[in-house]
Short mmCIF file of C-alpha atoms in Angstrom, two decimals:
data_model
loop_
_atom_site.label_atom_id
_atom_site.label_comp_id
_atom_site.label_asym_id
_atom_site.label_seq_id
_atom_site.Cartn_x
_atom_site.Cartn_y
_atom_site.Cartn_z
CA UNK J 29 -57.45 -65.25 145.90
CA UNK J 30 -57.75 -67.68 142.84
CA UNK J 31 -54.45 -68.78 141.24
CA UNK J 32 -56.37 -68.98 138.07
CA UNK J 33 -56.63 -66.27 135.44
CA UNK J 34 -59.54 -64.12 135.68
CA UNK J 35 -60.53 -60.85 133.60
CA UNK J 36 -58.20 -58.12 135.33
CA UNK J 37 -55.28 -60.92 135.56
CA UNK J 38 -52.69 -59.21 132.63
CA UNK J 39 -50.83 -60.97 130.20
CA UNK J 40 -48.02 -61.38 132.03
CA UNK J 41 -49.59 -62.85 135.14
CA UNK J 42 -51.53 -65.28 133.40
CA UNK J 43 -48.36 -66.38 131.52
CA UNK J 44 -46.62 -66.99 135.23
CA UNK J 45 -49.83 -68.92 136.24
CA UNK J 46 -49.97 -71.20 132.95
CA UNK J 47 -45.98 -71.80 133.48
CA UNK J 48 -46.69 -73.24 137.03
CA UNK J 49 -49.94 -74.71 136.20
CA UNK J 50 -47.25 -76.44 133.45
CA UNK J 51 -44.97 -77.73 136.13
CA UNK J 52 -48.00 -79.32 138.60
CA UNK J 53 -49.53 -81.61 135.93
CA UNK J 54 -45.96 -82.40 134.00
CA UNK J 55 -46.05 -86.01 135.95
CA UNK J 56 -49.71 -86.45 134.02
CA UNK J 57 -47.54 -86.20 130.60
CA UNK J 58 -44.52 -88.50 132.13
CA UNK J 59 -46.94 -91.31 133.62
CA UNK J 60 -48.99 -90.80 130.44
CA UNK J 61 -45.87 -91.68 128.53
CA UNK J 62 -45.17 -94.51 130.98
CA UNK J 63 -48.49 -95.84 130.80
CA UNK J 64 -48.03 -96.20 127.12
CA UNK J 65 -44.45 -97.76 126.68
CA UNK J 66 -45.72 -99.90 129.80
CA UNK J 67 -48.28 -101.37 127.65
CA UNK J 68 -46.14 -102.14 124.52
CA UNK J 69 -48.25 -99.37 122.70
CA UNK J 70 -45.50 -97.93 120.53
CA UNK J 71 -44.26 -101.23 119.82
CA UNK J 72 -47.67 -102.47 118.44
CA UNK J 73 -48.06 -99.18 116.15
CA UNK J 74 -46.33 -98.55 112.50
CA UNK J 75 -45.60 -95.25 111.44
CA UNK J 76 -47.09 -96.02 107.75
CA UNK J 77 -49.47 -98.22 108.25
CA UNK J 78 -52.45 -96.63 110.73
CA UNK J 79 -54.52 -98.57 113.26
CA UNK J 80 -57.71 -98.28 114.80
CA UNK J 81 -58.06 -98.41 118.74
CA UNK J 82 -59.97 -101.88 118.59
CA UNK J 83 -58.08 -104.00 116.68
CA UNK J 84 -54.37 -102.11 119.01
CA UNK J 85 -56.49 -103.53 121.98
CA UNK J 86 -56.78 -106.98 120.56
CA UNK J 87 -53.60 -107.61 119.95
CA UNK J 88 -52.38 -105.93 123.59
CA UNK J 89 -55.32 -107.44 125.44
CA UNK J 90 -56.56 -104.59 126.48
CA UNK J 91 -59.96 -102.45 126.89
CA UNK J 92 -60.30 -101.22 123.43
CA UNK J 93 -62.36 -97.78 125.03
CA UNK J 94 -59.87 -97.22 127.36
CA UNK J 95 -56.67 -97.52 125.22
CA UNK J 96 -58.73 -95.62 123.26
CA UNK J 97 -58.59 -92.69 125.74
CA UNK J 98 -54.42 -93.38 125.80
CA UNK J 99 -54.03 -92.88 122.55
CA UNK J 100 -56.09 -89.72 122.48
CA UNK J 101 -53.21 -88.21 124.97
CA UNK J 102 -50.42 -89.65 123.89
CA UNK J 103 -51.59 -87.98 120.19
CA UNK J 104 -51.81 -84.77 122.66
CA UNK J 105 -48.31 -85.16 123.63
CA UNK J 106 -47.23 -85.74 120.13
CA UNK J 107 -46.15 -88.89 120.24
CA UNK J 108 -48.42 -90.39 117.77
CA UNK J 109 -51.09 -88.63 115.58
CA UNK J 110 -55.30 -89.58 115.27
CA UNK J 111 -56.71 -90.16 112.20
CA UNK J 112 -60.31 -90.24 111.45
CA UNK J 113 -62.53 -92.96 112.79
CA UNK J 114 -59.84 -93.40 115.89
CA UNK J 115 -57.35 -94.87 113.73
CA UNK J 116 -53.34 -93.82 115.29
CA UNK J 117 -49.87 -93.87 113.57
CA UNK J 118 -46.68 -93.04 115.66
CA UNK J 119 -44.96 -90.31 115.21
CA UNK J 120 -40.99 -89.69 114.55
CA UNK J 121 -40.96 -88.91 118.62
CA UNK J 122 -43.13 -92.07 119.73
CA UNK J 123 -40.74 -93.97 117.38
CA UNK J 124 -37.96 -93.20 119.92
CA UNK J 125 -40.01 -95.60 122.29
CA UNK J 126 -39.94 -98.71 120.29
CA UNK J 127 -37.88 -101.54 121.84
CA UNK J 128 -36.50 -101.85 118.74
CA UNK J 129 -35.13 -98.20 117.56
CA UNK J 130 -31.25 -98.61 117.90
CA UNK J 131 -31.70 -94.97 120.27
CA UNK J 132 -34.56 -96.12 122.13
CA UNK J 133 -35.72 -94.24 125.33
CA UNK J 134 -37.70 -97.23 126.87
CA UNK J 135 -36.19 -98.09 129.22
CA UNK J 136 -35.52 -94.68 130.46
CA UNK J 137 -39.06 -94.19 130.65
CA UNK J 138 -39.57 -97.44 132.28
CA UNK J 139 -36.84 -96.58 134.89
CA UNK J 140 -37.56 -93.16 135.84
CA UNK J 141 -41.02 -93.26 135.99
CA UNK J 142 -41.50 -97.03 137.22
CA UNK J 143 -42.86 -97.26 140.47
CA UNK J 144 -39.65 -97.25 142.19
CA UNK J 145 -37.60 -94.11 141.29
CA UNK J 146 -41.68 -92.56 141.51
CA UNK J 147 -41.21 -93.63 145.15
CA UNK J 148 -38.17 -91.59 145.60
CA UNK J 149 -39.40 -88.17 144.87
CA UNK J 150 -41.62 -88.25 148.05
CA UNK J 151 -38.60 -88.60 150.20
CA UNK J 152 -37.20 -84.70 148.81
CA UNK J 153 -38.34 -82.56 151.56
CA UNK J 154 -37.71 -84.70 154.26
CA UNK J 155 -34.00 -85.22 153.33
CA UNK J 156 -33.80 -81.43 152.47
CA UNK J 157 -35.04 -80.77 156.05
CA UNK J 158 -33.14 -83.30 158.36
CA UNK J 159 -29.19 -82.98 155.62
CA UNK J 160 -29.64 -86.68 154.65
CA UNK J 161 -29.43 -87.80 151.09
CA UNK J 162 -30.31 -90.95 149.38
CA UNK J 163 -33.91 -91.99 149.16
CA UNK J 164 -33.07 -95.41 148.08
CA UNK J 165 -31.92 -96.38 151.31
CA UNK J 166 -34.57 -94.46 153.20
CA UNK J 167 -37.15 -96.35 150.81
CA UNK J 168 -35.68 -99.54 150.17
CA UNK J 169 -33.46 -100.11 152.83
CA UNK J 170 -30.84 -100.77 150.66
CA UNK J 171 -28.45 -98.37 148.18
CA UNK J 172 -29.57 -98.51 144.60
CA UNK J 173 -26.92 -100.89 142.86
CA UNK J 174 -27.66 -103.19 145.97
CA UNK J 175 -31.44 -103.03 145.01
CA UNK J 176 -30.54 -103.43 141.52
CA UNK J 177 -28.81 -106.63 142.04
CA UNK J 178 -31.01 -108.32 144.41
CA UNK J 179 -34.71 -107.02 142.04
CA UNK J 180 -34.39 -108.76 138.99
CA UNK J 181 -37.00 -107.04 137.46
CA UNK J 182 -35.47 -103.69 138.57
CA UNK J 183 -32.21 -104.83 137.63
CA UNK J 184 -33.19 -105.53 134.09
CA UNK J 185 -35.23 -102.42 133.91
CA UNK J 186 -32.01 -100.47 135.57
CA UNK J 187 -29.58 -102.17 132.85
CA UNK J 188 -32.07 -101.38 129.63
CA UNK J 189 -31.90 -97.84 130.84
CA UNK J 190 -28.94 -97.27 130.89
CA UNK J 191 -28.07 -99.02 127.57
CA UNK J 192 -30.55 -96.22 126.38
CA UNK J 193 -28.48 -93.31 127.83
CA UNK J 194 -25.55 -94.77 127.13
CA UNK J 195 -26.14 -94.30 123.30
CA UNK J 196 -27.10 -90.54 123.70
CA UNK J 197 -24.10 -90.15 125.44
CA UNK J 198 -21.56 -91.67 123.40
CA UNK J 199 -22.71 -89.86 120.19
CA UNK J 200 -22.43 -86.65 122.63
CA UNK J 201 -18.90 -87.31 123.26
CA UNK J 202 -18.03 -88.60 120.08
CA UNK J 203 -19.24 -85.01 118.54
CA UNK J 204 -17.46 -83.37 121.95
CA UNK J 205 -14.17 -84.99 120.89
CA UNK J 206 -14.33 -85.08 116.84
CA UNK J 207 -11.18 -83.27 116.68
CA UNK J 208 -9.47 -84.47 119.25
CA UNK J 209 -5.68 -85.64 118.92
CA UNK J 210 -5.86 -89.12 120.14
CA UNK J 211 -1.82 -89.83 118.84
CA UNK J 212 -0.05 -89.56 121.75
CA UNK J 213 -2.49 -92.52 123.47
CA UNK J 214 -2.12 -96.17 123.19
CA UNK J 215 -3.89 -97.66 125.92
CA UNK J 216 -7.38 -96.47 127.04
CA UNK J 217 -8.94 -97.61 130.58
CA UNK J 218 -12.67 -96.96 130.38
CA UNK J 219 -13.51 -97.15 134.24
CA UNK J 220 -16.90 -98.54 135.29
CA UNK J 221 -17.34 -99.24 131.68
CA UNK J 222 -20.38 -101.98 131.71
CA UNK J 223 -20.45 -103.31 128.48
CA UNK J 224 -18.28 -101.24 127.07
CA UNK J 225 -20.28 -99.39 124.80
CA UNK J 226 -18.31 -96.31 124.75
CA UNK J 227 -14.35 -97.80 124.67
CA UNK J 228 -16.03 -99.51 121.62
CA UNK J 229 -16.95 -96.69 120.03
CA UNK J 230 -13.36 -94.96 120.81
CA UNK J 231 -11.80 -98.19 119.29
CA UNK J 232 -13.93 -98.22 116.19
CA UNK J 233 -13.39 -94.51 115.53
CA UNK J 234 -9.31 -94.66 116.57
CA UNK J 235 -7.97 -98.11 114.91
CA UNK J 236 -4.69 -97.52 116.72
CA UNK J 237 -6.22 -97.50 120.16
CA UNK J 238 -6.34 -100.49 122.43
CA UNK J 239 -8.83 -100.20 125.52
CA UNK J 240 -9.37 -102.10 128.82
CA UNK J 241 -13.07 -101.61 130.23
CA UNK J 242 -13.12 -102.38 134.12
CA UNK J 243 -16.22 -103.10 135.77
CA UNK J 244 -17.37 -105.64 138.63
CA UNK J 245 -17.16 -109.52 137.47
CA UNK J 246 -20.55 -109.79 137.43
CA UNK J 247 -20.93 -107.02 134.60
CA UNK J 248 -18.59 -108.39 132.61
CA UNK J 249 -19.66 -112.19 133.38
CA UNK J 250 -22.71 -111.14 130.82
CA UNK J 251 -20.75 -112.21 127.40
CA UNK J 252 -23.60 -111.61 124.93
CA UNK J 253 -24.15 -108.11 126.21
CA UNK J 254 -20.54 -107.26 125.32
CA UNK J 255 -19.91 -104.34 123.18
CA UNK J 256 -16.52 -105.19 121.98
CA UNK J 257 -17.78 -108.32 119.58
CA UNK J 258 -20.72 -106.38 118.15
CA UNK J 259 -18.72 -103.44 117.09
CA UNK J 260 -16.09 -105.88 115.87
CA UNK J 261 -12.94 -104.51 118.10
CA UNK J 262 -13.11 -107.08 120.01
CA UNK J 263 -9.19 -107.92 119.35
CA UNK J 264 -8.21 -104.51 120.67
CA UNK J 265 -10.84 -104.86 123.49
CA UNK J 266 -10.53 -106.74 126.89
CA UNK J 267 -12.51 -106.65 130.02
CA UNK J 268 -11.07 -107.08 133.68
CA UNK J 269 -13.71 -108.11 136.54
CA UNK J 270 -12.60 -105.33 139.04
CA UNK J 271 -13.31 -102.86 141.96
CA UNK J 272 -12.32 -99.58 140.93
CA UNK J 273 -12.53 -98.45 144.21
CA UNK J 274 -9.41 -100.88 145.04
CA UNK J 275 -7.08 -100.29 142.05
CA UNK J 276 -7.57 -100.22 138.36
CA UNK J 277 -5.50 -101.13 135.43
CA UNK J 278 -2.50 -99.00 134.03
CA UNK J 279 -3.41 -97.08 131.03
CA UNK J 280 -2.43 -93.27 128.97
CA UNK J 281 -5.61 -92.49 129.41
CA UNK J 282 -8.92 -93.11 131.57
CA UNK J 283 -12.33 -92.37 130.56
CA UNK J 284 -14.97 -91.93 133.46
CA UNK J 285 -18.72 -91.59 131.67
CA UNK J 286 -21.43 -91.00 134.53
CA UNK J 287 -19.47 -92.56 137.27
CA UNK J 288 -18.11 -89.94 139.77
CA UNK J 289 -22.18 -88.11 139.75
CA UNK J 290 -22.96 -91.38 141.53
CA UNK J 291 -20.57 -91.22 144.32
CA UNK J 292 -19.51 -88.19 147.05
CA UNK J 293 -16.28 -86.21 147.31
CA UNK J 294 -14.90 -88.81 149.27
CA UNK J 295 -15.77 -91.47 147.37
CA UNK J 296 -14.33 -89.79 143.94
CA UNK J 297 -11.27 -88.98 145.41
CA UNK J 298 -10.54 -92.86 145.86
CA UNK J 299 -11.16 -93.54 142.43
CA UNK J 300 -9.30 -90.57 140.92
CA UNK J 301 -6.48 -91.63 143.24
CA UNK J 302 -6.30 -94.88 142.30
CA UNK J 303 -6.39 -94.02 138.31
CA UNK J 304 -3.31 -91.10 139.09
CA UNK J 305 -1.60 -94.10 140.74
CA UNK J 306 -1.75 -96.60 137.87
CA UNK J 307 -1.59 -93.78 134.83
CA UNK J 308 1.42 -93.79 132.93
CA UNK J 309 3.68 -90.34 133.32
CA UNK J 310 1.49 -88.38 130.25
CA UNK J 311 -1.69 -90.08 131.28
CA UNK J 312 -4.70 -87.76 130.38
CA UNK J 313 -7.79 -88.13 132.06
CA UNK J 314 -11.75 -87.48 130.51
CA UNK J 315 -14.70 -87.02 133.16
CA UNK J 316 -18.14 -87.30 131.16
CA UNK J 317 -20.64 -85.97 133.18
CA UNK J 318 -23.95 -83.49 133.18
CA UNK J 319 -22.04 -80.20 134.66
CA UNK J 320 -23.72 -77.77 136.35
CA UNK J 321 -23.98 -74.75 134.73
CA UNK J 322 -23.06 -70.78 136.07
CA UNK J 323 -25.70 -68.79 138.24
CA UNK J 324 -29.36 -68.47 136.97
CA UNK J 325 -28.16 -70.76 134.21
CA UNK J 326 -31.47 -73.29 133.46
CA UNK J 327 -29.78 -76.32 132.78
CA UNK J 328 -30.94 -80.68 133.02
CA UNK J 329 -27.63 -80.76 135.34
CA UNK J 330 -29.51 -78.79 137.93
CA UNK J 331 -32.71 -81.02 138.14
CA UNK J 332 -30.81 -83.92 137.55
CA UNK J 333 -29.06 -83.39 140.93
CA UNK J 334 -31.83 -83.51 142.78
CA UNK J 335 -32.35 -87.40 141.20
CA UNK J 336 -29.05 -87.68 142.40
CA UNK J 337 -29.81 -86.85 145.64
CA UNK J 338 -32.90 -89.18 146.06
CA UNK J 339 -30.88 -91.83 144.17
CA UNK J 340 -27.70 -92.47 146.26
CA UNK J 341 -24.69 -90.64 147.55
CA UNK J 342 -24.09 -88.61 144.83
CA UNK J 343 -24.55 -85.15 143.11
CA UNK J 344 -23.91 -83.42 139.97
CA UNK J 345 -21.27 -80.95 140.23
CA UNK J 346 -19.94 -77.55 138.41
CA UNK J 347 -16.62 -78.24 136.51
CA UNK J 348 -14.98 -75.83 139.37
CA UNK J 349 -15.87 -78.73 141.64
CA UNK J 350 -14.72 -81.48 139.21
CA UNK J 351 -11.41 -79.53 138.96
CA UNK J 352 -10.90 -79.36 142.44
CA UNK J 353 -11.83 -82.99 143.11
CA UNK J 354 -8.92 -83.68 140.32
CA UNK J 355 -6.13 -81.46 142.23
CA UNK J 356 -7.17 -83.43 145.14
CA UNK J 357 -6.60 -86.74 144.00
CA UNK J 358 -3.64 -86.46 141.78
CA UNK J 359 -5.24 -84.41 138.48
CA UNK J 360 -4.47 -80.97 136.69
CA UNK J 361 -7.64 -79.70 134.88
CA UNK J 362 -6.86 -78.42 131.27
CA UNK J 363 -10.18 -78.10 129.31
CA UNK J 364 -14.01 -78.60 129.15
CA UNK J 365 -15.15 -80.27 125.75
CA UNK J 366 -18.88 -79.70 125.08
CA UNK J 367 -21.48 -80.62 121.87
CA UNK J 368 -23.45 -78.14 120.48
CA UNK J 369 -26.59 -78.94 122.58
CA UNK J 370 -24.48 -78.50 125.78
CA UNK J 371 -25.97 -80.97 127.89
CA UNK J 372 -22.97 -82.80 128.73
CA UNK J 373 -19.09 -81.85 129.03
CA UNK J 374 -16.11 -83.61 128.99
CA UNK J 375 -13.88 -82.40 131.46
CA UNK J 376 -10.30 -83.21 130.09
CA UNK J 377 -7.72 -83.64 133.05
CA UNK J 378 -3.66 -84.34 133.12
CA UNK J 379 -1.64 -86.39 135.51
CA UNK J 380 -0.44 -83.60 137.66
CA UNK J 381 3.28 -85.22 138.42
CA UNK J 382 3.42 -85.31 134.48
#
């Protein structure tokens, strides 16, 4: 029988078949998207001043009829709009993909659909099947950080990504935690910070704070990526070269932003444990993560888990599980902050011999 809408098919079945038709050809819109950013297109538009096809494909090097055909979809997927005689500005989404937007999603886009995270996906049923995550490894060889470190071209790619999430997420949980009484802490410990975007942007928002970002030494080693001098805080701001699955530094309170989704139980328990053991008696404790919604719930925690999966050792979790991996390891939940668009919580957590 034909999956596609015919005559007798009612309303309501052709509106199932267009949803999954939707879903098979979403990669065409992603790798159309990819394609474009790929090519520097959105950086070689204006959003004032338009430009025809021919003279974009001079200055990329490109074949002007082809890039012509580009444009034509990426004006489809409203990321920039044709004018007549095949003449494009971007639009207020494509300007999101400019290297240069302070928010920009390029290098998400170049990350997850590059040709290596593409290469993941294929591994899904075969790891469903056999109860063996972590398509890196069963790709590469390698785990993903390990791959990151030794690819300098993935690396890069890898560390402009998540520069790019890192700003959604910090204005998420500086909206989450708006009203948040922040007296009673001195000393923050942001734990696989990176740069330290986000103790930054705790220390330029709480002038009474001082803040300790831990990360390996060769994170930290990169000086001019450093958050701390650009946001001027730098005097309240220090970074320690560390593993944080050894020890990490004493603090009132620890911030962990996308850190225990990468790792499993066993894994997270050694780094909760090790935080409960250097925490001062009222320490507090805030897990940033994508958390997986109740039942029947749609939610971007559920499909990012299965990136999870393909990526490493990890997995999202609900904040049940988050609780419970706390209790384990030394933690007493309290309370789930959330923004208004919900896609991230932070799970607040207290020492538990407190």
């Amino acid at each position: 029988m034909s999956a596609m809408p015919t005559a007798t098919t009612s309303r309501s079945e052709q509106a199932d078949v267009h949803q999954v038709m939707d879903l098979i050809f979403g990669r065409w819109r992603s790798q159309t998207l990819h394609a474009g950013v790929r090519l520097g297109v959105f950086d070689a538009l204006d959003e004032r001043q338009p430009l025809d096809a021919a003279s974009v494909a001079a200055a990329l090097r490109v074949d002007a009829p082809l890039l012509y055909r580009l444009l034509r979809a990426l004006g489809s997927l409203g990321l920039v709009r044709e004018l007549p005689g095949k003449s494009f500005l971007l639009s207020s989404t494509g300007v999101l993909l400019r290297r240069d937007h302070p928010g920009t999603l390029r290098g998400v886009t170049l990350l997850e659909e590059g040709p290596v995270h593409y290469a993941l996906w294929q591994h899904l049923p075969d790891m469903i099947r056999d109860g063996r995550q972590n398509a890196f490894e069963r790709e590469f060889g390698r785990m993903a950080f390990d791959y990151a470190a030794e690819d300098l071209a993935y690396g890069e790619i890898f560390n402009e990504a998540m520069t790019s999430y890192s700003n959604a997420h910090i204005a998420w949980v500086s909206e989450s935690l708006a009203g948040y009484d922040f007296s009673g802490i001195s000393q923050l410990c942001d734990v696989g910070g990176g740069y330290g975007h986000l103790a930054s942007a705790m220390l330029a928002r709480h002038p009474h704070l001082r803040a300790t970002v831990l990360d390996l030494p060769q994170v930290i080693a990169q000086r001019d990526a450093l958050w701390a001098p650009r946001l001027g805080v730098a005097d309240r701001c220090t970074y320690v070269g560390g593993d944080m699955f050894k020890s990490v530094p004493r603090a009132d309170a620890y911030m962990l932003k996308m850190i225990l989704h990468d790792w499993n139980d066993d894994e997270c328990s050694r780094i909760l444990w090790n935080a409960a053991a250097a925490a001062t008696p009222q320490a507090r404790l805030f897990v940033i993560e994508h958390v997986v919604p109740n039942a029947d719930e749609p939610h971007f925690a559920k499909l990012f888990d299965l990136h999870m999966m393909c990526w490493g050792t990890g997995r999202e979790r609900s904040a049940a599980e988050y609780a419970a991996l706390g209790a384990q390891s030394g933690w007493r939940f309290e309370r789930a902050w959330t923004p208004a668009d919900g896609l991230i919580q932070v799970l607040e957590m207290r020492l538990a011999r407190a």
